[in-house]
Amino acid sequence: MDGKRKADSRNKKKKKASEALDILAFGAHPDDVEITCGGTLIRCADQGYRVGVVDLTRGECGTRGTPEERLKEAENSRRVMGITVRENLGLTDCAVTNDEESRLKVIEVIRKYRAKTLIIPHWEQRHPDHAEAAQIIYRAAFLAGLKRFEAEGQPFRPEKILYAYNFRSFVPTIVVDITDQFERKLEAVRSYRSQFDPCASQDPPLRWVMDMDKMLDAKARHFGSLIARTYGEPFIVQQVIGIDDLVTMSFRTM
Ligand SMILES: [Zn+2]
């Protein structure tokens, strides 16, 4: 290999390494991750981790706001959250389907960012796109690690999947303390002015949206109370979590 090719290969490797993230969160639509796990993403960024968000669609079927507005709002929110990258895969809103084309896009983004921890939507959801997204991403995360699976990028399989949820009350397996991040979570959600600005809509059925701050406050307080903190965000993992140190484990019985 001559000098120039060696340098090119070094630069390529450097670029690959610089793209690598610690945590990658997926949402079906712009604003999903802010609502379900925004505080956790901010906390991870505060801790110095490289955090990324991938939105599957541009939310073009939404009642309010244009796709262009929502992209701008998503970028504003990215800055508020202090996360490293945000990407939109451009799947079709309200028609998210667990097909080969969609899986391929997700596989390539998983291989590109090589995050060991993924946060993805829970599989039971009110909005069909959210439920379908869970299926696509789980399958893509598995396939991304197969050496012989043909897709862009080097094989890579994430180690952990955390499921985020916002629809019903449920018993989480993990709650992240977001007390210090809660105000910034609200600010990130408010970045979506087209969706949540009380002045932007007079539509009575959307009144709950206008009370988004209160709803998020109530939910985060509820889950925070489960771990004796002011605010928390809940997740489900499908595995049993092992503990290394019983004395220092973050847990209170009374
Ligand atoms: Zn959504």
PDB file of C-alpha atoms and ligand atoms in Angstrom:
ATOM      1  CA  MET A   1       0.000   0.000   0.000  1.00  0.00           C
ATOM      2  CA  ASP A   2       1.511   3.378  -1.011  1.00  0.00           C
ATOM      3  CA  GLY A   3       1.573   6.397   1.318  1.00  0.00           C
ATOM      4  CA  LYS A   4      -1.547   8.057  -0.075  1.00  0.00           C
ATOM      5  CA  ARG A   5      -3.660   4.894   0.106  1.00  0.00           C
ATOM      6  CA  LYS A   6      -2.452   4.263   3.658  1.00  0.00           C
ATOM      7  CA  ALA A   7      -3.451   7.802   4.651  1.00  0.00           C
ATOM      8  CA  ASP A   8      -6.843   7.398   2.922  1.00  0.00           C
ATOM      9  CA  SER A   9      -7.463   4.145   4.781  1.00  0.00           C
ATOM     10  CA  ARG A  10      -6.432   5.763   8.092  1.00  0.00           C
ATOM     11  CA  ASN A  11      -8.787   8.696   7.444  1.00  0.00           C
ATOM     12  CA  LYS A  12     -11.588   6.294   6.555  1.00  0.00           C
ATOM     13  CA  LYS A  13     -11.062   4.381   9.816  1.00  0.00           C
ATOM     14  CA  LYS A  14     -10.922   7.660  11.754  1.00  0.00           C
ATOM     15  CA  LYS A  15     -14.174   8.783  10.136  1.00  0.00           C
ATOM     16  CA  LYS A  16     -15.807   5.440  10.966  1.00  0.00           C
ATOM     17  CA  ALA A  17     -14.680   5.725  14.593  1.00  0.00           C
ATOM     18  CA  SER A  18     -15.885   9.311  14.823  1.00  0.00           C
ATOM     19  CA  GLU A  19     -19.354   8.261  13.624  1.00  0.00           C
ATOM     20  CA  ALA A  20     -19.667   5.600  16.305  1.00  0.00           C
ATOM     21  CA  LEU A  21     -22.222   6.350  19.019  1.00  0.00           C
ATOM     22  CA  ASP A  22     -22.806   4.974  22.504  1.00  0.00           C
ATOM     23  CA  ILE A  23     -26.606   5.129  22.370  1.00  0.00           C
ATOM     24  CA  LEU A  24     -28.984   5.252  19.429  1.00  0.00           C
ATOM     25  CA  ALA A  25     -32.687   5.987  19.938  1.00  0.00           C
ATOM     26  CA  PHE A  26     -35.300   5.328  17.273  1.00  0.00           C
ATOM     27  CA  GLY A  27     -38.677   6.998  16.854  1.00  0.00           C
ATOM     28  CA  ALA A  28     -41.360   6.476  14.218  1.00  0.00           C
ATOM     29  CA  HIS A  29     -41.979  10.228  13.952  1.00  0.00           C
ATOM     30  CA  PRO A  30     -40.050  13.385  14.856  1.00  0.00           C
ATOM     31  CA  ASP A  31     -40.961  14.195  18.518  1.00  0.00           C
ATOM     32  CA  ASP A  32     -41.496  10.540  19.576  1.00  0.00           C
ATOM     33  CA  VAL A  33     -38.140  10.171  21.317  1.00  0.00           C
ATOM     34  CA  GLU A  34     -38.461  13.497  23.125  1.00  0.00           C
ATOM     35  CA  ILE A  35     -41.743  12.369  24.666  1.00  0.00           C
ATOM     36  CA  THR A  36     -40.759   8.822  25.574  1.00  0.00           C
ATOM     37  CA  CYS A  37     -37.059   9.090  26.441  1.00  0.00           C
ATOM     38  CA  GLY A  38     -35.870  12.683  25.915  1.00  0.00           C
ATOM     39  CA  GLY A  39     -34.728  13.095  29.517  1.00  0.00           C
ATOM     40  CA  THR A  40     -32.695   9.891  29.335  1.00  0.00           C
ATOM     41  CA  LEU A  41     -30.994  10.973  26.099  1.00  0.00           C
ATOM     42  CA  ILE A  42     -30.132  14.348  27.652  1.00  0.00           C
ATOM     43  CA  ARG A  43     -28.787  12.599  30.738  1.00  0.00           C
ATOM     44  CA  CYS A  44     -26.587  10.327  28.618  1.00  0.00           C
ATOM     45  CA  ALA A  45     -25.271  13.367  26.725  1.00  0.00           C
ATOM     46  CA  ASP A  46     -24.612  15.103  30.072  1.00  0.00           C
ATOM     47  CA  GLN A  47     -22.602  12.041  31.102  1.00  0.00           C
ATOM     48  CA  GLY A  48     -20.394  12.497  28.034  1.00  0.00           C
ATOM     49  CA  TYR A  49     -21.850   9.711  25.908  1.00  0.00           C
ATOM     50  CA  ARG A  50     -22.299  10.102  22.174  1.00  0.00           C
ATOM     51  CA  VAL A  51     -26.030   9.941  21.583  1.00  0.00           C
ATOM     52  CA  GLY A  52     -27.927   9.728  18.301  1.00  0.00           C
ATOM     53  CA  VAL A  53     -31.549   9.760  17.189  1.00  0.00           C
ATOM     54  CA  VAL A  54     -33.014   8.184  14.072  1.00  0.00           C
ATOM     55  CA  ASP A  55     -36.548   9.153  13.070  1.00  0.00           C
ATOM     56  CA  LEU A  56     -38.100   6.663  10.654  1.00  0.00           C
ATOM     57  CA  THR A  57     -40.505   9.115   8.982  1.00  0.00           C
ATOM     58  CA  ARG A  58     -40.870  12.871   8.529  1.00  0.00           C
ATOM     59  CA  GLY A  59     -44.366  12.841  10.030  1.00  0.00           C
ATOM     60  CA  GLU A  60     -45.908  14.039   6.782  1.00  0.00           C
ATOM     61  CA  CYS A  61     -49.359  12.635   7.706  1.00  0.00           C
ATOM     62  CA  GLY A  62     -49.540  14.698  10.890  1.00  0.00           C
ATOM     63  CA  THR A  63     -52.589  16.949  11.195  1.00  0.00           C
ATOM     64  CA  ARG A  64     -50.412  19.971  11.910  1.00  0.00           C
ATOM     65  CA  GLY A  65     -47.096  21.208  10.531  1.00  0.00           C
ATOM     66  CA  THR A  66     -45.318  20.455   7.254  1.00  0.00           C
ATOM     67  CA  PRO A  67     -42.492  17.882   6.919  1.00  0.00           C
ATOM     68  CA  GLU A  68     -40.055  20.772   6.400  1.00  0.00           C
ATOM     69  CA  GLU A  69     -41.202  22.487   9.603  1.00  0.00           C
ATOM     70  CA  ARG A  70     -40.941  19.249  11.528  1.00  0.00           C
ATOM     71  CA  LEU A  71     -37.403  18.622  10.263  1.00  0.00           C
ATOM     72  CA  LYS A  72     -36.373  22.082  11.470  1.00  0.00           C
ATOM     73  CA  GLU A  73     -38.087  21.481  14.806  1.00  0.00           C
ATOM     74  CA  ALA A  74     -36.290  18.128  15.144  1.00  0.00           C
ATOM     75  CA  GLU A  75     -32.950  19.851  14.569  1.00  0.00           C
ATOM     76  CA  ASN A  76     -33.775  22.529  17.169  1.00  0.00           C
ATOM     77  CA  SER A  77     -34.665  19.793  19.621  1.00  0.00           C
ATOM     78  CA  ARG A  78     -31.399  17.975  18.860  1.00  0.00           C
ATOM     79  CA  ARG A  79     -29.505  21.102  19.906  1.00  0.00           C
ATOM     80  CA  VAL A  80     -31.552  21.480  23.088  1.00  0.00           C
ATOM     81  CA  MET A  81     -30.862  17.846  24.018  1.00  0.00           C
ATOM     82  CA  GLY A  82     -27.148  18.163  23.214  1.00  0.00           C
ATOM     83  CA  ILE A  83     -27.133  14.982  21.179  1.00  0.00           C
ATOM     84  CA  THR A  84     -24.523  14.258  18.520  1.00  0.00           C
ATOM     85  CA  VAL A  85     -26.482  13.251  15.434  1.00  0.00           C
ATOM     86  CA  ARG A  86     -30.035  13.011  14.207  1.00  0.00           C
ATOM     87  CA  GLU A  87     -31.034  11.340  11.004  1.00  0.00           C
ATOM     88  CA  ASN A  88     -34.329  10.832   9.190  1.00  0.00           C
ATOM     89  CA  LEU A  89     -34.801   7.648   7.136  1.00  0.00           C
ATOM     90  CA  GLY A  90     -37.716   9.019   5.100  1.00  0.00           C
ATOM     91  CA  LEU A  91     -40.024   6.000   5.410  1.00  0.00           C
ATOM     92  CA  THR A  92     -43.661   6.734   4.614  1.00  0.00           C
ATOM     93  CA  ASP A  93     -45.608   8.153   7.547  1.00  0.00           C
ATOM     94  CA  CYS A  94     -48.705   6.140   8.510  1.00  0.00           C
ATOM     95  CA  ALA A  95     -47.510   3.306   6.281  1.00  0.00           C
ATOM     96  CA  VAL A  96     -44.481   2.108   8.242  1.00  0.00           C
ATOM     97  CA  THR A  97     -44.189  -1.547   7.293  1.00  0.00           C
ATOM     98  CA  ASN A  98     -41.864  -4.318   8.358  1.00  0.00           C
ATOM     99  CA  ASP A  99     -40.648  -4.988   4.810  1.00  0.00           C
ATOM    100  CA  GLU A 100     -37.229  -5.625   3.326  1.00  0.00           C
ATOM    101  CA  GLU A 101     -36.658  -2.069   2.123  1.00  0.00           C
ATOM    102  CA  SER A 102     -37.398  -0.558   5.542  1.00  0.00           C
ATOM    103  CA  ARG A 103     -35.301  -3.145   7.373  1.00  0.00           C
ATOM    104  CA  LEU A 104     -32.368  -2.502   5.031  1.00  0.00           C
ATOM    105  CA  LYS A 105     -32.414   1.215   5.843  1.00  0.00           C
ATOM    106  CA  VAL A 106     -32.454   0.479   9.569  1.00  0.00           C
ATOM    107  CA  ILE A 107     -29.712  -2.169   9.266  1.00  0.00           C
ATOM    108  CA  GLU A 108     -27.465   0.302   7.458  1.00  0.00           C
ATOM    109  CA  VAL A 109     -27.963   2.998  10.062  1.00  0.00           C
ATOM    110  CA  ILE A 110     -27.273   0.489  12.886  1.00  0.00           C
ATOM    111  CA  ARG A 111     -24.060  -0.601  11.152  1.00  0.00           C
ATOM    112  CA  LYS A 112     -23.094   3.026  10.531  1.00  0.00           C
ATOM    113  CA  TYR A 113     -23.430   4.254  14.125  1.00  0.00           C
ATOM    114  CA  ARG A 114     -22.441   0.997  15.907  1.00  0.00           C
ATOM    115  CA  ALA A 115     -24.168   1.890  19.174  1.00  0.00           C
ATOM    116  CA  LYS A 116     -24.163  -0.965  21.700  1.00  0.00           C
ATOM    117  CA  THR A 117     -27.372   0.317  23.298  1.00  0.00           C
ATOM    118  CA  LEU A 118     -30.568   0.955  21.347  1.00  0.00           C
ATOM    119  CA  ILE A 119     -33.751   2.594  22.619  1.00  0.00           C
ATOM    120  CA  ILE A 120     -36.727   1.630  20.486  1.00  0.00           C
ATOM    121  CA  PRO A 121     -40.528   1.912  20.724  1.00  0.00           C
ATOM    122  CA  HIS A 122     -42.374  -0.694  22.780  1.00  0.00           C
ATOM    123  CA  TRP A 123     -44.151  -3.321  20.659  1.00  0.00           C
ATOM    124  CA  GLU A 124     -47.664  -2.562  21.985  1.00  0.00           C
ATOM    125  CA  GLN A 125     -48.852   0.842  20.825  1.00  0.00           C
ATOM    126  CA  ARG A 126     -51.875   2.928  19.941  1.00  0.00           C
ATOM    127  CA  HIS A 127     -50.268   4.256  16.727  1.00  0.00           C
ATOM    128  CA  PRO A 128     -49.623   1.377  14.283  1.00  0.00           C
ATOM    129  CA  ASP A 129     -46.395   3.040  13.043  1.00  0.00           C
ATOM    130  CA  HIS A 130     -44.922   2.794  16.539  1.00  0.00           C
ATOM    131  CA  ALA A 131     -45.760  -0.907  16.861  1.00  0.00           C
ATOM    132  CA  GLU A 132     -44.437  -1.658  13.390  1.00  0.00           C
ATOM    133  CA  ALA A 133     -41.262   0.317  14.118  1.00  0.00           C
ATOM    134  CA  ALA A 134     -40.549  -1.951  17.108  1.00  0.00           C
ATOM    135  CA  GLN A 135     -40.728  -5.028  14.858  1.00  0.00           C
ATOM    136  CA  ILE A 136     -38.587  -3.511  12.091  1.00  0.00           C
ATOM    137  CA  ILE A 137     -35.866  -2.294  14.432  1.00  0.00           C
ATOM    138  CA  TYR A 138     -35.615  -5.490  16.499  1.00  0.00           C
ATOM    139  CA  ARG A 139     -35.275  -7.585  13.383  1.00  0.00           C
ATOM    140  CA  ALA A 140     -32.839  -5.142  11.773  1.00  0.00           C
ATOM    141  CA  ALA A 141     -30.689  -5.122  14.933  1.00  0.00           C
ATOM    142  CA  PHE A 142     -30.372  -8.901  14.699  1.00  0.00           C
ATOM    143  CA  LEU A 143     -29.733  -9.018  10.949  1.00  0.00           C
ATOM    144  CA  ALA A 144     -27.168  -6.180  11.125  1.00  0.00           C
ATOM    145  CA  GLY A 145     -24.826  -8.557  12.954  1.00  0.00           C
ATOM    146  CA  LEU A 146     -24.874 -11.305  10.325  1.00  0.00           C
ATOM    147  CA  LYS A 147     -21.636 -11.387   8.334  1.00  0.00           C
ATOM    148  CA  ARG A 148     -23.350 -12.710   5.238  1.00  0.00           C
ATOM    149  CA  PHE A 149     -26.284 -10.342   5.288  1.00  0.00           C
ATOM    150  CA  GLU A 150     -25.799  -8.033   2.343  1.00  0.00           C
ATOM    151  CA  ALA A 151     -26.143  -4.402   3.312  1.00  0.00           C
ATOM    152  CA  GLU A 152     -23.896  -1.328   3.463  1.00  0.00           C
ATOM    153  CA  GLY A 153     -21.410  -1.278   6.313  1.00  0.00           C
ATOM    154  CA  GLN A 154     -19.542  -3.790   8.439  1.00  0.00           C
ATOM    155  CA  PRO A 155     -21.570  -6.334  10.448  1.00  0.00           C
ATOM    156  CA  PHE A 156     -22.517  -5.046  13.876  1.00  0.00           C
ATOM    157  CA  ARG A 157     -25.052  -6.242  16.438  1.00  0.00           C
ATOM    158  CA  PRO A 158     -26.107  -4.007  19.352  1.00  0.00           C
ATOM    159  CA  GLU A 159     -25.874  -5.573  22.815  1.00  0.00           C
ATOM    160  CA  LYS A 160     -28.920  -4.077  24.507  1.00  0.00           C
ATOM    161  CA  ILE A 161     -32.395  -2.998  23.518  1.00  0.00           C
ATOM    162  CA  LEU A 162     -34.481  -0.855  25.854  1.00  0.00           C
ATOM    163  CA  TYR A 163     -38.147  -0.427  24.966  1.00  0.00           C
ATOM    164  CA  ALA A 164     -39.618   3.034  25.573  1.00  0.00           C
ATOM    165  CA  TYR A 165     -43.306   3.500  26.154  1.00  0.00           C
ATOM    166  CA  ASN A 166     -45.763   6.335  26.612  1.00  0.00           C
ATOM    167  CA  PHE A 167     -49.206   4.990  25.948  1.00  0.00           C
ATOM    168  CA  ARG A 168     -50.499   3.138  28.991  1.00  0.00           C
ATOM    169  CA  SER A 169     -49.447   2.677  32.561  1.00  0.00           C
ATOM    170  CA  PHE A 170     -47.145  -0.275  32.888  1.00  0.00           C
ATOM    171  CA  VAL A 171     -44.600  -1.782  35.243  1.00  0.00           C
ATOM    172  CA  PRO A 172     -41.149  -0.850  33.971  1.00  0.00           C
ATOM    173  CA  THR A 173     -38.007  -2.900  34.479  1.00  0.00           C
ATOM    174  CA  ILE A 174     -35.790   0.203  34.494  1.00  0.00           C
ATOM    175  CA  VAL A 175     -36.478   3.808  35.491  1.00  0.00           C
ATOM    176  CA  VAL A 176     -33.867   6.455  34.685  1.00  0.00           C
ATOM    177  CA  ASP A 177     -33.656   9.402  37.072  1.00  0.00           C
ATOM    178  CA  ILE A 178     -34.202  12.506  34.900  1.00  0.00           C
ATOM    179  CA  THR A 179     -34.743  15.021  37.690  1.00  0.00           C
ATOM    180  CA  ASP A 180     -31.885  17.244  36.492  1.00  0.00           C
ATOM    181  CA  GLN A 181     -32.893  16.862  32.843  1.00  0.00           C
ATOM    182  CA  PHE A 182     -36.669  17.262  33.052  1.00  0.00           C
ATOM    183  CA  GLU A 183     -36.797  21.007  32.242  1.00  0.00           C
ATOM    184  CA  ARG A 184     -34.643  20.458  29.146  1.00  0.00           C
ATOM    185  CA  LYS A 185     -36.888  17.537  28.108  1.00  0.00           C
ATOM    186  CA  LEU A 186     -39.855  19.922  28.200  1.00  0.00           C
ATOM    187  CA  GLU A 187     -37.873  22.491  26.232  1.00  0.00           C
ATOM    188  CA  ALA A 188     -37.027  19.839  23.615  1.00  0.00           C
ATOM    189  CA  VAL A 189     -40.714  18.870  23.303  1.00  0.00           C
ATOM    190  CA  ARG A 190     -41.656  22.545  23.000  1.00  0.00           C
ATOM    191  CA  SER A 191     -39.278  22.781  20.011  1.00  0.00           C
ATOM    192  CA  TYR A 192     -42.125  21.155  18.073  1.00  0.00           C
ATOM    193  CA  ARG A 193     -44.129  24.334  17.914  1.00  0.00           C
ATOM    194  CA  SER A 194     -46.234  23.039  15.021  1.00  0.00           C
ATOM    195  CA  GLN A 195     -47.400  20.154  17.222  1.00  0.00           C
ATOM    196  CA  PHE A 196     -47.597  21.463  20.758  1.00  0.00           C
ATOM    197  CA  ASP A 197     -47.941  25.237  20.655  1.00  0.00           C
ATOM    198  CA  PRO A 198     -51.254  26.001  22.427  1.00  0.00           C
ATOM    199  CA  CYS A 199     -51.792  29.034  20.177  1.00  0.00           C
ATOM    200  CA  ALA A 200     -51.273  27.029  17.002  1.00  0.00           C
ATOM    201  CA  SER A 201     -54.510  25.047  17.219  1.00  0.00           C
ATOM    202  CA  GLN A 202     -58.008  25.797  18.379  1.00  0.00           C
ATOM    203  CA  ASP A 203     -59.124  22.261  17.663  1.00  0.00           C
ATOM    204  CA  PRO A 204     -60.933  21.043  20.827  1.00  0.00           C
ATOM    205  CA  PRO A 205     -60.086  17.323  20.406  1.00  0.00           C
ATOM    206  CA  LEU A 206     -56.439  18.342  20.538  1.00  0.00           C
ATOM    207  CA  ARG A 207     -56.764  19.991  23.912  1.00  0.00           C
ATOM    208  CA  TRP A 208     -54.728  17.216  25.548  1.00  0.00           C
ATOM    209  CA  VAL A 209     -51.825  18.264  23.354  1.00  0.00           C
ATOM    210  CA  MET A 210     -52.060  21.744  24.789  1.00  0.00           C
ATOM    211  CA  ASP A 211     -51.627  20.233  28.221  1.00  0.00           C
ATOM    212  CA  MET A 212     -48.560  18.313  27.118  1.00  0.00           C
ATOM    213  CA  ASP A 213     -46.356  19.903  29.791  1.00  0.00           C
ATOM    214  CA  LYS A 214     -48.765  18.827  32.526  1.00  0.00           C
ATOM    215  CA  MET A 215     -49.128  15.330  31.116  1.00  0.00           C
ATOM    216  CA  LEU A 216     -45.374  14.838  30.844  1.00  0.00           C
ATOM    217  CA  ASP A 217     -44.935  16.237  34.346  1.00  0.00           C
ATOM    218  CA  ALA A 218     -47.498  13.813  35.800  1.00  0.00           C
ATOM    219  CA  LYS A 219     -46.001  10.794  34.034  1.00  0.00           C
ATOM    220  CA  ALA A 220     -42.415  11.641  34.917  1.00  0.00           C
ATOM    221  CA  ARG A 221     -43.384  12.272  38.555  1.00  0.00           C
ATOM    222  CA  HIS A 222     -45.183   8.932  38.706  1.00  0.00           C
ATOM    223  CA  PHE A 223     -42.226   6.970  37.369  1.00  0.00           C
ATOM    224  CA  GLY A 224     -39.793   9.082  39.421  1.00  0.00           C
ATOM    225  CA  SER A 225     -41.740   8.175  42.567  1.00  0.00           C
ATOM    226  CA  LEU A 226     -41.045   4.490  41.885  1.00  0.00           C
ATOM    227  CA  ILE A 227     -37.324   5.137  42.404  1.00  0.00           C
ATOM    228  CA  ALA A 228     -37.676   7.843  45.082  1.00  0.00           C
ATOM    229  CA  ARG A 229     -36.716  10.651  42.710  1.00  0.00           C
ATOM    230  CA  THR A 230     -38.692  13.657  41.458  1.00  0.00           C
ATOM    231  CA  TYR A 231     -38.758  12.679  37.769  1.00  0.00           C
ATOM    232  CA  GLY A 232     -38.111   9.414  35.956  1.00  0.00           C
ATOM    233  CA  GLU A 233     -38.457   7.803  32.542  1.00  0.00           C
ATOM    234  CA  PRO A 234     -39.494   4.142  32.282  1.00  0.00           C
ATOM    235  CA  PHE A 235     -38.174   1.354  30.077  1.00  0.00           C
ATOM    236  CA  ILE A 236     -38.734  -2.326  29.621  1.00  0.00           C
ATOM    237  CA  VAL A 237     -35.963  -4.791  28.884  1.00  0.00           C
ATOM    238  CA  GLN A 238     -36.726  -8.380  28.028  1.00  0.00           C
ATOM    239  CA  GLN A 239     -33.740  -9.819  29.886  1.00  0.00           C
ATOM    240  CA  VAL A 240     -33.021 -10.273  33.587  1.00  0.00           C
ATOM    241  CA  ILE A 241     -30.436  -7.703  34.694  1.00  0.00           C
ATOM    242  CA  GLY A 242     -27.501  -9.063  36.690  1.00  0.00           C
ATOM    243  CA  ILE A 243     -26.007  -7.029  39.536  1.00  0.00           C
ATOM    244  CA  ASP A 244     -22.268  -6.935  40.291  1.00  0.00           C
ATOM    245  CA  ASP A 245     -22.294  -5.112  43.627  1.00  0.00           C
ATOM    246  CA  LEU A 246     -25.211  -5.545  46.043  1.00  0.00           C
ATOM    247  CA  VAL A 247     -23.936  -2.813  48.359  1.00  0.00           C
ATOM    248  CA  THR A 248     -23.646   0.044  45.863  1.00  0.00           C
ATOM    249  CA  MET A 249     -26.591  -0.882  43.637  1.00  0.00           C
ATOM    250  CA  SER A 250     -28.923   2.058  43.058  1.00  0.00           C
ATOM    251  CA  PHE A 251     -31.990   0.862  44.936  1.00  0.00           C
ATOM    252  CA  ARG A 252     -33.951   1.754  48.084  1.00  0.00           C
ATOM    253  CA  THR A 253     -36.401  -0.419  49.934  1.00  0.00           C
ATOM    254  CA  MET A 254     -37.399   2.191  52.557  1.00  0.00           C
TER     255      MET A 254
HETATM  256 ZN    ZN B   1     -45.196   8.951  16.810  1.00  0.00          ZN
END
